[in-house]
Coordinates of C-alpha atoms in Angstrom, one line a residue:
M1 CA 15.2 -35.8 -60.9
S2 CA 18.0 -38.3 -60.7
I3 CA 21.3 -37.9 -62.5
S4 CA 20.4 -40.8 -64.8
E5 CA 17.1 -39.1 -65.7
L6 CA 18.9 -35.8 -66.3
Y7 CA 21.4 -37.7 -68.5
G8 CA 18.7 -39.2 -70.7
E9 CA 16.9 -35.8 -71.1
L10 CA 19.9 -33.6 -71.6
R11 CA 22.4 -35.8 -73.5
P12 CA 21.0 -35.3 -77.0
R13 CA 21.4 -31.5 -76.9
A14 CA 24.8 -31.8 -75.2
F15 CA 26.0 -34.3 -77.8
S16 CA 24.8 -32.0 -80.7
I17 CA 26.6 -29.0 -79.3
A18 CA 29.8 -30.8 -78.6
Y19 CA 29.8 -32.6 -82.0
Q20 CA 29.3 -29.4 -84.0
M21 CA 32.0 -27.8 -82.0
L22 CA 34.5 -30.7 -82.5
G23 CA 33.5 -32.7 -85.6
S24 CA 34.6 -35.8 -83.8
I25 CA 32.4 -38.4 -82.1
S26 CA 35.1 -39.7 -79.9
E27 CA 36.1 -36.3 -78.6
T28 CA 32.4 -35.4 -78.3
E29 CA 31.7 -38.4 -76.1
D30 CA 34.7 -37.5 -73.9
V31 CA 33.4 -34.0 -73.4
V32 CA 29.8 -35.0 -72.7
Q33 CA 31.0 -37.7 -70.3
E34 CA 33.2 -35.2 -68.4
A35 CA 30.4 -32.6 -68.3
F36 CA 27.9 -35.0 -66.7
L37 CA 30.5 -36.3 -64.3
R38 CA 31.1 -32.7 -63.1
M39 CA 27.4 -32.1 -62.7
H40 CA 27.0 -35.3 -60.8
Q41 CA 29.9 -34.3 -58.4
A42 CA 28.3 -30.8 -58.0
L43 CA 24.9 -32.4 -57.0
Q44 CA 26.7 -34.7 -54.6
R45 CA 28.1 -31.6 -52.9
D46 CA 24.6 -30.2 -52.7
E47 CA 25.4 -27.3 -55.0
R48 CA 22.3 -25.5 -56.1
I49 CA 21.7 -26.0 -59.9
D50 CA 18.6 -23.9 -60.8
S51 CA 18.7 -25.0 -64.5
P52 CA 20.4 -28.3 -65.3
R53 CA 19.9 -27.6 -69.0
A54 CA 21.8 -24.3 -68.8
Y55 CA 24.4 -25.9 -66.4
I56 CA 25.2 -28.8 -68.7
T57 CA 25.2 -26.5 -71.8
T58 CA 27.8 -24.3 -70.2
L59 CA 30.0 -27.2 -69.1
V60 CA 29.8 -28.9 -72.5
T61 CA 30.5 -25.7 -74.4
R62 CA 33.5 -24.6 -72.3
L63 CA 35.0 -28.1 -72.3
A64 CA 34.5 -28.2 -76.1
I65 CA 36.2 -24.8 -76.5
D66 CA 39.3 -26.2 -74.7
Q67 CA 39.2 -29.4 -76.6
F68 CA 38.9 -27.6 -79.9
R69 CA 42.0 -25.6 -79.2
S70 CA 44.1 -28.8 -78.6
A71 CA 42.4 -30.6 -81.5
R72 CA 43.3 -27.8 -83.9
A73 CA 47.0 -28.1 -83.0
R74 CA 46.8 -31.9 -83.6
R75 CA 45.0 -31.4 -86.9
E76 CA 47.8 -29.1 -88.2
R77 CA 50.1 -32.1 -88.0
Y78 CA 47.5 -34.4 -89.6
V79 CA 48.6 -36.5 -92.6
G80 CA 46.6 -35.3 -95.6
E81 CA 43.2 -33.5 -95.4
W82 CA 41.3 -33.7 -92.1
L83 CA 37.6 -34.3 -92.4
P84 CA 35.0 -34.7 -89.6
E85 CA 34.2 -38.1 -88.1
P86 CA 30.9 -38.9 -89.9
L87 CA 27.5 -39.6 -88.5
A88 CA 26.3 -42.4 -90.7
A89 CA 22.7 -43.6 -90.1
E90 CA 19.7 -44.7 -92.0
S91 CA 17.7 -41.6 -91.0
T92 CA 18.2 -38.4 -89.1
P93 CA 16.8 -38.6 -85.5
A94 CA 13.6 -36.6 -85.1
D95 CA 15.2 -34.1 -82.6
Q96 CA 18.0 -33.4 -85.2
V97 CA 15.7 -32.5 -88.1
E98 CA 15.6 -28.8 -87.4
I99 CA 19.4 -28.5 -87.3
V100 CA 20.2 -31.0 -90.1
D101 CA 21.9 -28.5 -92.3
S102 CA 24.4 -27.6 -89.6
L103 CA 25.3 -31.3 -89.3
S104 CA 26.5 -31.6 -92.9
L105 CA 30.2 -32.4 -93.5
A106 CA 30.5 -29.3 -95.7
F107 CA 29.3 -27.1 -92.9
L108 CA 31.5 -28.7 -90.2
V109 CA 34.5 -28.3 -92.5
L110 CA 33.7 -24.6 -92.9
L111 CA 33.5 -24.1 -89.2
E112 CA 37.0 -25.4 -88.8
S113 CA 38.4 -22.0 -89.9
L114 CA 36.6 -20.1 -87.0
T115 CA 38.3 -19.4 -83.7
P116 CA 37.0 -21.6 -80.8
H117 CA 34.9 -18.7 -79.3
Q118 CA 33.6 -17.7 -82.7
R119 CA 32.5 -21.2 -83.4
A120 CA 30.8 -21.6 -80.0
A121 CA 29.0 -18.2 -80.2
F122 CA 27.8 -18.8 -83.7
L123 CA 26.5 -22.3 -83.0
L124 CA 24.7 -21.4 -79.8
R125 CA 23.1 -18.3 -81.3
D126 CA 22.4 -19.2 -84.9
V127 CA 22.0 -23.0 -84.8
F128 CA 20.6 -23.6 -81.3
E129 CA 19.0 -20.2 -81.0
Y130 CA 20.1 -19.2 -77.5
P131 CA 19.6 -15.5 -76.8
Y132 CA 22.8 -13.3 -76.8
S133 CA 22.7 -12.9 -73.0
E134 CA 22.7 -16.7 -72.5
V135 CA 25.5 -17.2 -75.0
A136 CA 27.6 -14.5 -73.3
D137 CA 27.1 -16.3 -69.9
I138 CA 28.0 -19.6 -71.4
I139 CA 31.2 -18.6 -73.1
G140 CA 32.2 -16.0 -70.5
T141 CA 32.0 -12.8 -72.5
D142 CA 29.8 -9.8 -72.4
V143 CA 26.8 -9.3 -74.8
D144 CA 28.6 -6.8 -77.1
G145 CA 31.6 -9.2 -77.4
T146 CA 29.3 -12.0 -78.2
R147 CA 27.5 -10.1 -80.9
H148 CA 30.9 -9.3 -82.4
L149 CA 31.9 -13.0 -82.4
V150 CA 28.7 -14.0 -84.0
A151 CA 28.9 -11.3 -86.6
R152 CA 32.4 -12.3 -87.6
A153 CA 31.4 -15.9 -87.9
R154 CA 28.3 -15.2 -89.9
T155 CA 30.3 -13.1 -92.4
H156 CA 32.7 -16.0 -92.9
V157 CA 30.0 -18.6 -93.2
R158 CA 27.9 -16.6 -95.7
K159 CA 31.0 -15.9 -97.8
H160 CA 31.9 -19.5 -98.2
R161 CA 28.6 -21.4 -97.9
S162 CA 26.7 -22.3 -101.1
R163 CA 23.8 -19.9 -101.7
Y164 CA 21.4 -22.5 -103.1
N165 CA 20.9 -26.1 -102.2
A166 CA 18.7 -28.7 -103.8
T167 CA 15.5 -29.9 -102.1
P168 CA 15.6 -33.2 -100.2
R169 CA 13.9 -34.9 -103.1
Q170 CA 16.4 -33.4 -105.6
R171 CA 19.3 -34.4 -103.4
D172 CA 18.0 -38.0 -103.2
E173 CA 17.6 -38.2 -107.0
L174 CA 21.0 -36.7 -107.6
A175 CA 22.6 -39.1 -105.2
R176 CA 20.9 -42.1 -106.8
R177 CA 22.1 -41.1 -110.2
F178 CA 25.6 -40.3 -108.9
F179 CA 26.1 -43.7 -107.3
A180 CA 24.7 -45.5 -110.3
A181 CA 27.0 -43.6 -112.8
T182 CA 30.0 -44.1 -110.5
E183 CA 29.4 -47.9 -110.2
R184 CA 28.9 -48.2 -114.0
G185 CA 32.0 -46.2 -114.7
D186 CA 29.9 -43.8 -116.8
L187 CA 32.1 -40.8 -117.1
S188 CA 29.8 -38.6 -119.2
S189 CA 26.8 -39.2 -117.0
L190 CA 28.8 -38.6 -113.9
E191 CA 30.2 -35.3 -115.2
E192 CA 26.7 -34.1 -116.0
L193 CA 25.8 -34.4 -112.3
L194 CA 28.9 -32.6 -111.0
A195 CA 29.2 -28.8 -110.6
R196 CA 31.9 -27.2 -112.7
D197 CA 34.0 -26.4 -109.7
V198 CA 33.3 -29.6 -107.8
T199 CA 35.9 -30.7 -105.2
L200 CA 36.7 -34.2 -104.0
H201 CA 38.1 -34.4 -100.4
V202 CA 39.6 -37.6 -99.1
D203 CA 40.7 -38.3 -95.5
G204 CA 43.0 -41.3 -95.1
G205 CA 44.8 -39.9 -92.0
G206 CA 48.0 -41.6 -93.2
K207 CA 46.5 -44.9 -92.3
V208 CA 45.3 -46.0 -95.8
P209 CA 46.4 -44.8 -99.3
A210 CA 44.7 -41.5 -100.1
Q211 CA 45.3 -38.3 -102.0
L212 CA 46.8 -35.7 -99.7
R213 CA 45.1 -32.7 -101.4
P214 CA 41.6 -32.1 -102.8
V215 CA 40.9 -32.9 -106.4
N216 CA 39.2 -30.0 -108.2
G217 CA 37.1 -29.7 -111.4
R218 CA 34.4 -31.8 -113.0
Q219 CA 36.6 -34.0 -115.3
R220 CA 39.4 -34.6 -112.8
V221 CA 36.9 -35.6 -110.1
A222 CA 34.9 -37.8 -112.4
R223 CA 38.0 -39.7 -113.5
A224 CA 39.2 -40.0 -109.9
L225 CA 35.9 -41.4 -108.8
V226 CA 35.6 -43.9 -111.6
G227 CA 39.2 -45.1 -111.1
A228 CA 38.7 -45.5 -107.4
M229 CA 35.5 -47.4 -107.8
S230 CA 37.2 -49.8 -110.3
V231 CA 39.9 -50.5 -107.8
L232 CA 37.4 -51.0 -104.9
S233 CA 35.2 -53.3 -107.0
R234 CA 38.2 -55.6 -107.8
R235 CA 38.8 -55.8 -104.0
G236 CA 35.2 -56.9 -103.4
V237 CA 34.1 -53.5 -101.9
H238 CA 30.6 -52.3 -102.7
V239 CA 28.5 -49.3 -101.9
H240 CA 25.6 -49.1 -99.4
A241 CA 23.6 -45.9 -99.7
T242 CA 22.6 -44.3 -96.4
E243 CA 22.4 -40.9 -94.8
V244 CA 25.6 -39.2 -93.8
N245 CA 25.3 -36.2 -91.5
G246 CA 21.8 -35.5 -92.6
R247 CA 22.6 -35.7 -96.3
P248 CA 22.6 -38.5 -98.9
G249 CA 25.7 -40.5 -98.8
A250 CA 27.0 -44.0 -98.6
V251 CA 29.1 -46.5 -96.7
T252 CA 31.6 -48.6 -98.6
V253 CA 31.8 -52.1 -97.3
D254 CA 34.0 -55.2 -97.9
E255 CA 32.8 -58.7 -98.6
D256 CA 32.2 -59.3 -94.9
E257 CA 30.1 -56.1 -94.7
R258 CA 32.7 -54.3 -92.7
P259 CA 32.9 -50.5 -93.4
T260 CA 35.9 -49.3 -95.4
G261 CA 34.8 -45.7 -95.9
V262 CA 32.0 -43.2 -95.6
L263 CA 31.1 -40.9 -98.4
G264 CA 29.1 -37.7 -98.0
L265 CA 27.7 -35.3 -100.7
D266 CA 27.2 -31.6 -100.8
F267 CA 25.0 -29.9 -103.4
H268 CA 25.5 -26.6 -105.2
D269 CA 23.0 -25.1 -107.7
G270 CA 21.2 -28.4 -108.4
R271 CA 24.4 -30.4 -108.9
I272 CA 26.9 -32.1 -106.7
G273 CA 29.4 -29.5 -105.5
A274 CA 31.6 -31.4 -103.1
I275 CA 32.3 -35.0 -102.2
Y276 CA 33.8 -36.1 -98.9
F277 CA 35.3 -39.5 -98.4
I278 CA 36.4 -40.6 -95.0
A279 CA 38.6 -43.7 -95.1
N280 CA 40.7 -43.2 -92.0
P281 CA 39.9 -46.4 -90.0
D282 CA 40.0 -44.5 -86.7
K283 CA 37.0 -42.6 -87.9
L284 CA 35.0 -45.7 -88.9
Q285 CA 35.1 -47.5 -85.5
R286 CA 31.6 -46.3 -84.7
V287 CA 30.1 -47.3 -88.1
G288 CA 28.7 -50.8 -87.5
R289 CA 28.4 -53.7 -89.9
V290 CA 25.9 -52.9 -92.6
G291 CA 22.6 -54.7 -92.5
G292 CA 20.8 -53.2 -89.5
R293 CA 18.8 -50.1 -89.3
D294 CA 21.4 -48.1 -87.4
L295 CA 24.9 -47.9 -88.9
L296 CA 26.2 -45.9 -86.0
R297 CA 27.2 -47.7 -82.8
A298 CA 27.3 -44.6 -80.7
G299 CA 25.7 -41.2 -81.2
P300 CA 23.2 -38.7 -79.9
H301 CA 20.8 -41.4 -78.6
S302 CA 23.1 -44.1 -77.4
G303 CA 22.5 -45.0 -73.8
E304 CA 26.2 -44.8 -72.8
A305 CA 29.1 -42.6 -73.8
G306 CA 31.5 -44.7 -75.6
A307 CA 31.1 -47.5 -78.1

């Protein structure tokens, strides 16, 4: 099989692993590109690669661990709250359906507090279902050490992850009502849809005006949303509902249909429990003009790394 054929076959899984490790499309593409370059160089040297899938998974994971270490240091200096770079698309790719819950913005934010090796071990074992022995080989630990890493990560995730999520149909209906109430400026209807302890997270990255800390509580969040929507409407910005990281969300666009932000929702106990709004323009570069079927210029199925 040629390197181009291997690239086409293995890239979706490689992209998924790296993206869930890093929460950044641009960093993910760098990691995936470097991994395939190294495999190509190994093949040119006639090195024996018994399993290209295992080989590229190992390369991607180890590169992502290194990248995550340096990214974490940069994020500590980030202006305001750091949120993942969103995957905004009309629908979730078929080969992502089984792991859609692990793509959510809420889940990726939760993973940020894990160590690089905990995050890698947990994702490979519990999301991508690699056996412990393979995970140990990939991240360079023994099986007992890998089990310990996964157990620590599971404890953290279970402690902070919501225990009950709405069904896809309930999510869609809640999202529809949420966006309608927000655009109408209907505070009472909006508050009914929000969990009591709902949190609004905004990522402006110091590039656009944005709150630096999360807004907590049903009334405060509702007022903040209605106020923000009023300002955006006066500027000619409107909301285009779409799927964001496998969950209902929206892209806000200006009069020329250029994205100005991406909004994702998380659901707790049949209500909206968290709202994530990414307005940092650096994280919107891969969100194309609204109007086509695919709002993402580069992603798991793009033919080339880079947009």
